[in-house]
JSON list of C-alpha atoms in Angstrom, two decimals:
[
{"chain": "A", "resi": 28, "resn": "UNK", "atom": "CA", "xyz": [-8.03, 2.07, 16.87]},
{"chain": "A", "resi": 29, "resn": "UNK", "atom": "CA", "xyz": [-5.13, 4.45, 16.43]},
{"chain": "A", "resi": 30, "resn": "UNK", "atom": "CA", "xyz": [-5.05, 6.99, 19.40]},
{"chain": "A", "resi": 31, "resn": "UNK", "atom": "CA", "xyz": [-1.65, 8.44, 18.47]},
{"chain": "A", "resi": 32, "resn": "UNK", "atom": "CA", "xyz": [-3.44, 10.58, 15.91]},
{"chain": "A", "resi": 33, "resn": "UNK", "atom": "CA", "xyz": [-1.58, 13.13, 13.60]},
{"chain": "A", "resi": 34, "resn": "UNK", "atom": "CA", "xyz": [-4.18, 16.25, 13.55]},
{"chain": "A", "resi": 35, "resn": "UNK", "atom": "CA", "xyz": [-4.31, 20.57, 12.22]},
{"chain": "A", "resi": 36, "resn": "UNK", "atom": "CA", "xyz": [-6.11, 23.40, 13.43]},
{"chain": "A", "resi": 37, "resn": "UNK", "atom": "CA", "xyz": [-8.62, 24.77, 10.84]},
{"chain": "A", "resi": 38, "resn": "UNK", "atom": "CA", "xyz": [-6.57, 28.09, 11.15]},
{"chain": "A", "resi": 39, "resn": "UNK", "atom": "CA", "xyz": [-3.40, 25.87, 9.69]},
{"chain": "A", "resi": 40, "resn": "UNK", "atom": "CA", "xyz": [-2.43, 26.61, 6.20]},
{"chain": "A", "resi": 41, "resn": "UNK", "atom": "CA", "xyz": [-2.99, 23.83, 3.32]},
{"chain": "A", "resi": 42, "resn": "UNK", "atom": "CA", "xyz": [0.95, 24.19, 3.15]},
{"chain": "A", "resi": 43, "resn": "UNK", "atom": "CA", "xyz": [0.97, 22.98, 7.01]},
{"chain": "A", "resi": 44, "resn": "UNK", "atom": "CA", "xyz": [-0.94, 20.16, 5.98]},
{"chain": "A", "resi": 45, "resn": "UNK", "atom": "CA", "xyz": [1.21, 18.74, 2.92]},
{"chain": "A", "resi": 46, "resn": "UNK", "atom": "CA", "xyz": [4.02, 19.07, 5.16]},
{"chain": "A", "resi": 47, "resn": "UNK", "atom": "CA", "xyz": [2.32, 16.82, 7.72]},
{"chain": "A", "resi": 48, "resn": "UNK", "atom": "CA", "xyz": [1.39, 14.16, 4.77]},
{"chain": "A", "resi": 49, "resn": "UNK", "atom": "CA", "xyz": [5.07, 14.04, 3.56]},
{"chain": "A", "resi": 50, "resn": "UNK", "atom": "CA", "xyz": [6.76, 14.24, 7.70]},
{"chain": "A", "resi": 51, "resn": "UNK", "atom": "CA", "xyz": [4.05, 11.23, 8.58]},
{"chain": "A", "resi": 52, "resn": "UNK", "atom": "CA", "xyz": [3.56, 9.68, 5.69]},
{"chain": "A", "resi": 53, "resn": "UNK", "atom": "CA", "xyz": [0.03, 9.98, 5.99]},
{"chain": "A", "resi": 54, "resn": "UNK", "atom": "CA", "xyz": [-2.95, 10.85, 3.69]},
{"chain": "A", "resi": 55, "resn": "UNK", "atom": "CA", "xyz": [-5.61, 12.17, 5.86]},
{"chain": "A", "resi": 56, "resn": "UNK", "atom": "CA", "xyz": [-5.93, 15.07, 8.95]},
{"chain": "A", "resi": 57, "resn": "UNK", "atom": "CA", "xyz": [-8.36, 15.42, 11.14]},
{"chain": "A", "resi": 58, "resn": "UNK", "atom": "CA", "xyz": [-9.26, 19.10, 11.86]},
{"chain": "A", "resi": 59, "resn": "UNK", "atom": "CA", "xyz": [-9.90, 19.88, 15.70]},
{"chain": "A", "resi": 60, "resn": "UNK", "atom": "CA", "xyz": [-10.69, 23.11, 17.64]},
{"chain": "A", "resi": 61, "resn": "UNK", "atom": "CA", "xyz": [-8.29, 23.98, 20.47]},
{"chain": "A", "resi": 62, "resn": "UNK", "atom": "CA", "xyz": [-10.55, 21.61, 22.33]},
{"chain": "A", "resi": 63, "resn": "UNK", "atom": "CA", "xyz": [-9.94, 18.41, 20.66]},
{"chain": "A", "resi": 64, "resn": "UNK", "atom": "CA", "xyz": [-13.26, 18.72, 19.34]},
{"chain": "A", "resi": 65, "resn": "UNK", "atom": "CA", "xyz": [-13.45, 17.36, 15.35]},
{"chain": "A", "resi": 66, "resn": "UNK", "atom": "CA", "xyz": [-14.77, 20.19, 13.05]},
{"chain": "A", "resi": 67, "resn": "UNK", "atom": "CA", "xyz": [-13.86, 18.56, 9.93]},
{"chain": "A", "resi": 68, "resn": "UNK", "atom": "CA", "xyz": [-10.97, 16.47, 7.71]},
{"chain": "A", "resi": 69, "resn": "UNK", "atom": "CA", "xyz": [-8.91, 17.29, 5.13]},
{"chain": "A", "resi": 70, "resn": "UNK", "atom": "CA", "xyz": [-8.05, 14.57, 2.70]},
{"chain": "A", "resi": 71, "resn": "UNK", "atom": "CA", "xyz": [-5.27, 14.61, 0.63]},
{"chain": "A", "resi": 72, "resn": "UNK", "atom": "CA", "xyz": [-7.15, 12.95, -2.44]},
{"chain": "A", "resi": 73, "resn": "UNK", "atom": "CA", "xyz": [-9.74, 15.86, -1.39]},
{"chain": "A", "resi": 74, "resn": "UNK", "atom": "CA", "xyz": [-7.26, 18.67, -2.06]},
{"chain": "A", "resi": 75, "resn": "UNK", "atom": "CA", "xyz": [-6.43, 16.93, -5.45]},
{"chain": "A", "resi": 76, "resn": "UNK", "atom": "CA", "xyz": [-9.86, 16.79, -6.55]},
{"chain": "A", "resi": 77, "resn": "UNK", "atom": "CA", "xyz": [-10.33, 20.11, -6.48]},
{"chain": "A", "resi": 78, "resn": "UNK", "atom": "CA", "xyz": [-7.89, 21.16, -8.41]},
{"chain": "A", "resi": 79, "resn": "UNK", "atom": "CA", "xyz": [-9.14, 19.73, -11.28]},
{"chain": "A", "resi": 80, "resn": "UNK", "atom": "CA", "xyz": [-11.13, 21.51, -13.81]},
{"chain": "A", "resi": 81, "resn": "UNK", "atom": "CA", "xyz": [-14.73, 20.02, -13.70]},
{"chain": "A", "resi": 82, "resn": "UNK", "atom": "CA", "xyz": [-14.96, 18.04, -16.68]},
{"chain": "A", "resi": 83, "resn": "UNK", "atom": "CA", "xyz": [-12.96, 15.65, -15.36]},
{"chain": "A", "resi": 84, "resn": "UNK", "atom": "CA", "xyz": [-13.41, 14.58, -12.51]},
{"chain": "A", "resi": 85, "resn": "UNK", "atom": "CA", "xyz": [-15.89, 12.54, -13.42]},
{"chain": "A", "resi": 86, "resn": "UNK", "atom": "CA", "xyz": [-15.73, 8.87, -12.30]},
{"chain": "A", "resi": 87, "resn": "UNK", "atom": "CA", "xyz": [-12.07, 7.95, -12.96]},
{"chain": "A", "resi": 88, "resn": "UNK", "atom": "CA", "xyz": [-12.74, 3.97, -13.44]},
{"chain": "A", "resi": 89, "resn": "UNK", "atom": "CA", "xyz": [-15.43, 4.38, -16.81]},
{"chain": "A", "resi": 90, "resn": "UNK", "atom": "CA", "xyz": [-13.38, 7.86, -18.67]},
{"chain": "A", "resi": 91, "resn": "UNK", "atom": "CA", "xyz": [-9.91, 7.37, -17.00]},
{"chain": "A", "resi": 92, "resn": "UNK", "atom": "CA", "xyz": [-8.57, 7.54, -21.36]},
{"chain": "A", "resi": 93, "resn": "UNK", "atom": "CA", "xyz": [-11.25, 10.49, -21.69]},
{"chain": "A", "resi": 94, "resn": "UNK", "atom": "CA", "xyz": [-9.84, 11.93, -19.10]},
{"chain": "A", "resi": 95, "resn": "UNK", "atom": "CA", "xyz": [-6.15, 11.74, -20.51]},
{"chain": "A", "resi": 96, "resn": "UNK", "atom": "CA", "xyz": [-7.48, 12.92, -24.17]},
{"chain": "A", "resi": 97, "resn": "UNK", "atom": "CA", "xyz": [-8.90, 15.91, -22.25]},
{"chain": "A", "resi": 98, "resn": "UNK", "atom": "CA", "xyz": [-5.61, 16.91, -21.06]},
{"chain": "A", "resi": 99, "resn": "UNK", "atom": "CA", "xyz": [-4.01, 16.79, -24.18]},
{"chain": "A", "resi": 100, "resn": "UNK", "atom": "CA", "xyz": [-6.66, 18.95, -25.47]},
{"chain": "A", "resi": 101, "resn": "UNK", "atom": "CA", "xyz": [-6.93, 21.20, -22.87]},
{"chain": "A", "resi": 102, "resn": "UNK", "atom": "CA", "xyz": [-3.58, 21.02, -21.44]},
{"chain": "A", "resi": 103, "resn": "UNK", "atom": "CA", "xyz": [-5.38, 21.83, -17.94]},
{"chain": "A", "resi": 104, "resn": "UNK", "atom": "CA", "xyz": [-1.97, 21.33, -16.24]},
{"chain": "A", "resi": 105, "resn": "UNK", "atom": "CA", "xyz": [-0.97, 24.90, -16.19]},
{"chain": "A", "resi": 106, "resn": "UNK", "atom": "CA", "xyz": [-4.06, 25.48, -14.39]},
{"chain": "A", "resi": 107, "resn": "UNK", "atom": "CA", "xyz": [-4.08, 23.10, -11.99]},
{"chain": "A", "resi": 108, "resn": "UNK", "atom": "CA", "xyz": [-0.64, 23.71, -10.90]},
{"chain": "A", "resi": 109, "resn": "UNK", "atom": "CA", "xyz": [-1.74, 27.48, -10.69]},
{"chain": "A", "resi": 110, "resn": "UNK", "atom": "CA", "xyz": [-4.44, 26.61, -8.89]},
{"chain": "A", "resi": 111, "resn": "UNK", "atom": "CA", "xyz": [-2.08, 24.64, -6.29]},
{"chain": "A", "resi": 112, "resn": "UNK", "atom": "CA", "xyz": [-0.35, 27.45, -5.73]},
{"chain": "A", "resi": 113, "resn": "UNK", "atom": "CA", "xyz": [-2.67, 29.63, -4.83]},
{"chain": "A", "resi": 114, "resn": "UNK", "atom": "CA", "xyz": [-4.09, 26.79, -2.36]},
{"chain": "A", "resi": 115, "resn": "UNK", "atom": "CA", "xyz": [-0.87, 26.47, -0.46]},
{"chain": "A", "resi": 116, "resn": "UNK", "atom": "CA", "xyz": [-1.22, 29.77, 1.74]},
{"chain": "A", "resi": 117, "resn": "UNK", "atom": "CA", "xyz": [-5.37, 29.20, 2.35]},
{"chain": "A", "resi": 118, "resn": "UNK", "atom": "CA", "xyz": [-6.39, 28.09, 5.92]},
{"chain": "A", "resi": 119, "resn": "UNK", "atom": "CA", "xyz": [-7.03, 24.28, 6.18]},
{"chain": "A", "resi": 120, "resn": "UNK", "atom": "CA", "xyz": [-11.01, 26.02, 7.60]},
{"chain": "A", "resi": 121, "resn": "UNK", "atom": "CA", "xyz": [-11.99, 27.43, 4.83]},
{"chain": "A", "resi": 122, "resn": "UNK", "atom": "CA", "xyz": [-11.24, 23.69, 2.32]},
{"chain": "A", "resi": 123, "resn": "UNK", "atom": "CA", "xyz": [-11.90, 20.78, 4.61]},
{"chain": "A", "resi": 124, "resn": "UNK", "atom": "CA", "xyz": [-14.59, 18.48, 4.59]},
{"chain": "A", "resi": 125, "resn": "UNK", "atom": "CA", "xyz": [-16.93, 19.29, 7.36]},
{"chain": "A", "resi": 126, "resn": "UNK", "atom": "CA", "xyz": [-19.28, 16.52, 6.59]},
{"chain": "A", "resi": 127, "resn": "UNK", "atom": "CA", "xyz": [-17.22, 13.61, 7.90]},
{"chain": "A", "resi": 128, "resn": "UNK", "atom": "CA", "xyz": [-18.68, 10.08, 8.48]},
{"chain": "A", "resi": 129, "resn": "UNK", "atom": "CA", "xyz": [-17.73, 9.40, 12.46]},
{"chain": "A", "resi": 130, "resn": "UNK", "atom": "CA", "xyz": [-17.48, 6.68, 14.69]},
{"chain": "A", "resi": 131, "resn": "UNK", "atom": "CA", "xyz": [-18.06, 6.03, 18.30]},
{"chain": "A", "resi": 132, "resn": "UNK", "atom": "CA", "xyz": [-16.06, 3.40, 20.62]},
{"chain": "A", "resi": 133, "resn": "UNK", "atom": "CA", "xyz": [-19.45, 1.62, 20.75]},
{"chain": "A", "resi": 134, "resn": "UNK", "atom": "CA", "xyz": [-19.43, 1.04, 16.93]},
{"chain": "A", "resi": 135, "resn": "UNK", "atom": "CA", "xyz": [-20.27, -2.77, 15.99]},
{"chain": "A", "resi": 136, "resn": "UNK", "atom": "CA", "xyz": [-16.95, -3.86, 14.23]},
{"chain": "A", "resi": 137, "resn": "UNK", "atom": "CA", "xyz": [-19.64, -4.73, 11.39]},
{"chain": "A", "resi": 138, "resn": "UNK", "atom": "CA", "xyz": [-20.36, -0.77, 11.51]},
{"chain": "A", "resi": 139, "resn": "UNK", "atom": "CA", "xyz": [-17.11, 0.39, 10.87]},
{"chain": "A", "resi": 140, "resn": "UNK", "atom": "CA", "xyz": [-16.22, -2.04, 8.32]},
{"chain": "A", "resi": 141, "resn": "UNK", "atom": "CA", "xyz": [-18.73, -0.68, 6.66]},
{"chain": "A", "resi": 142, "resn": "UNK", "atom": "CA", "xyz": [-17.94, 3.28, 7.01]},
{"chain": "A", "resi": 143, "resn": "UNK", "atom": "CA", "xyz": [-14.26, 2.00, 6.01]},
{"chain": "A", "resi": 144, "resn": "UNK", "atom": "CA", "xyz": [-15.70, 0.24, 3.15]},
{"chain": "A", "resi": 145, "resn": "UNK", "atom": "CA", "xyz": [-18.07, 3.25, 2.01]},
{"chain": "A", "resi": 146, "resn": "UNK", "atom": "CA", "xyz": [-15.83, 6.34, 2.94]},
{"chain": "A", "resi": 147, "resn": "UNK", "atom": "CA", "xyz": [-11.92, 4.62, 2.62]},
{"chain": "A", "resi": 148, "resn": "UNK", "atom": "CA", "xyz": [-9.60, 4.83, 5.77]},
{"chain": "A", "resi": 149, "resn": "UNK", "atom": "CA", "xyz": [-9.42, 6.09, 8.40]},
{"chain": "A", "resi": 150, "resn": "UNK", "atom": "CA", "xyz": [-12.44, 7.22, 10.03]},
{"chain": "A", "resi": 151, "resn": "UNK", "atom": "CA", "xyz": [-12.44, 9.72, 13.27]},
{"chain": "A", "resi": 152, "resn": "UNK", "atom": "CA", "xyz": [-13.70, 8.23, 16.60]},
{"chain": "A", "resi": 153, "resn": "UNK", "atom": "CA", "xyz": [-15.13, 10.70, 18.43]},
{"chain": "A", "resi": 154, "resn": "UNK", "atom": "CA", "xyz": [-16.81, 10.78, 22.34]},
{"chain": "A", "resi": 155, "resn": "UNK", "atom": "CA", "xyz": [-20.53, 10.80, 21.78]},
{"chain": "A", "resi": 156, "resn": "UNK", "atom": "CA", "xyz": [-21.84, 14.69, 22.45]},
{"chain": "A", "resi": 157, "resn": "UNK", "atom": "CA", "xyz": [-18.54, 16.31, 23.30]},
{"chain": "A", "resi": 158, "resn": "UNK", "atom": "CA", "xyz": [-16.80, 15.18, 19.18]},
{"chain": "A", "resi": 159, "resn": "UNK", "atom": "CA", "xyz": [-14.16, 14.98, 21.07]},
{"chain": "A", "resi": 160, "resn": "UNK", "atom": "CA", "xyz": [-11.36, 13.19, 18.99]},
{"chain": "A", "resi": 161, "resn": "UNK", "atom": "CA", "xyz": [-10.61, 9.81, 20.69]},
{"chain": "A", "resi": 162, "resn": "UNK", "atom": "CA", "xyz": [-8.56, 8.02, 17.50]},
{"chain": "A", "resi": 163, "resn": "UNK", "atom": "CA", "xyz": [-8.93, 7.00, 14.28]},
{"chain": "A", "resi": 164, "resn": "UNK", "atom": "CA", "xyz": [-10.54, 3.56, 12.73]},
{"chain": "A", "resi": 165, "resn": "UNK", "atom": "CA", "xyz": [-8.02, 2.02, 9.60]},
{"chain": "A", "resi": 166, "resn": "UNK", "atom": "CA", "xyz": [-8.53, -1.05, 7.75]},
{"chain": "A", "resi": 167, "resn": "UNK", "atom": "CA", "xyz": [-5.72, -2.52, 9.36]},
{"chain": "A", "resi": 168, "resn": "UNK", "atom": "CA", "xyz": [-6.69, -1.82, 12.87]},
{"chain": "A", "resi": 169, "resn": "UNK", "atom": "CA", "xyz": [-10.44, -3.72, 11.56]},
{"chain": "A", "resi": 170, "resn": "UNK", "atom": "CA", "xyz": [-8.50, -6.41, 10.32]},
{"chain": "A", "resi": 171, "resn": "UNK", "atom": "CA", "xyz": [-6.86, -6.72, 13.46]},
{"chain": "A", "resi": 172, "resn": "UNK", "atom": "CA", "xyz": [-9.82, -7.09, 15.23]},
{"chain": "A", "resi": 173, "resn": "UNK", "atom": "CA", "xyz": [-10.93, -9.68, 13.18]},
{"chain": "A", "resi": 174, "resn": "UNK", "atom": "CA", "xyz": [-7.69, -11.22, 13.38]},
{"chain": "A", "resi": 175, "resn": "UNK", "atom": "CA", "xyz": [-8.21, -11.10, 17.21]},
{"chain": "A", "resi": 176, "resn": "UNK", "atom": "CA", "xyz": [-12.22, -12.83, 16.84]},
{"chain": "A", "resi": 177, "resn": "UNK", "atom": "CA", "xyz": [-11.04, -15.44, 14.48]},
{"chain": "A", "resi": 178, "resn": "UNK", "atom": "CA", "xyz": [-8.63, -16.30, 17.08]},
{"chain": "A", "resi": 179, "resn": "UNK", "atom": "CA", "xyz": [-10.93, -16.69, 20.17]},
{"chain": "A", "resi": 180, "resn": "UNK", "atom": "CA", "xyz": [-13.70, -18.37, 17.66]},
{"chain": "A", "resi": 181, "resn": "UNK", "atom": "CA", "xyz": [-11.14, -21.02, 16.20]}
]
């Protein structure tokens, strides 16, 4: 588990948030009160999404060359960059995901596997009752700890 965890304020600005991406390299935030406590996340692939014009976001895998042929008909850039724009200066509270999948430190490694698997890394550990943020679960930090079992097993 990562416990040196990068985190905003909902009352942070989506600029604040890009430029803790690009400083830590990172793709996620957790959002947490001035307690700790997690209210939310704010994903960078998130923020992208909506930006886009509806029509395509559809699932990128089955219409990614719709998709393109869209944008050559529509030229939906100008809006979308527009649309950026006018995100930048908007509190990280009023766009982040408030229904995020959690774990606790008694997760089954099987668990979390599969929230990684279903949801993409990380995933917030939080203290049972409080949501207190504790750390975050990656796939490298699960394939660590299976690293670790095959280890003792073998």
């Amino acid at each position: 588990m990562i416990t040196n965890v990068i985190s905003a304020g909902p009352q942070q600005t989506t600029r604040d948030a890009l430029e803790l991406f690009a400083k830590h390299r990172i793709r996620m935030l957790p959002i947490v009160d001035g307690e700790g406590r997690l209210v939310g996340q704010f994903a960078l692939e998130d923020m992208l999404a909506g930006l886009l014009p509806a029509a395509l976001t559809v699932d990128h895998h089955d219409l990614m060359d719709l998709r393109l042929r869209l944008d050559y008909l529509l030229d939906a850039t100008p809006g979308v960059a527009k649309h950026f724009r006018d995100l930048l200066p908007v509190e990280i509270g009023e766009v982040m995901n408030r229904e995020v999948k959690l774990a606790h430190l008694d997760t089954p490694l099987w668990e979390g596997i599969r929230l990684l698997v279903q949801c993409r890394s990380p995933i917030p550990v939080v203290e049972e009752g409080s949501h207190k943020l504790l750390g975050l679960l990656s796939a490298q930090g699960a394939t660590g700890r299976l690293m670790e079992l095959v280890g003792e097993l073998g």
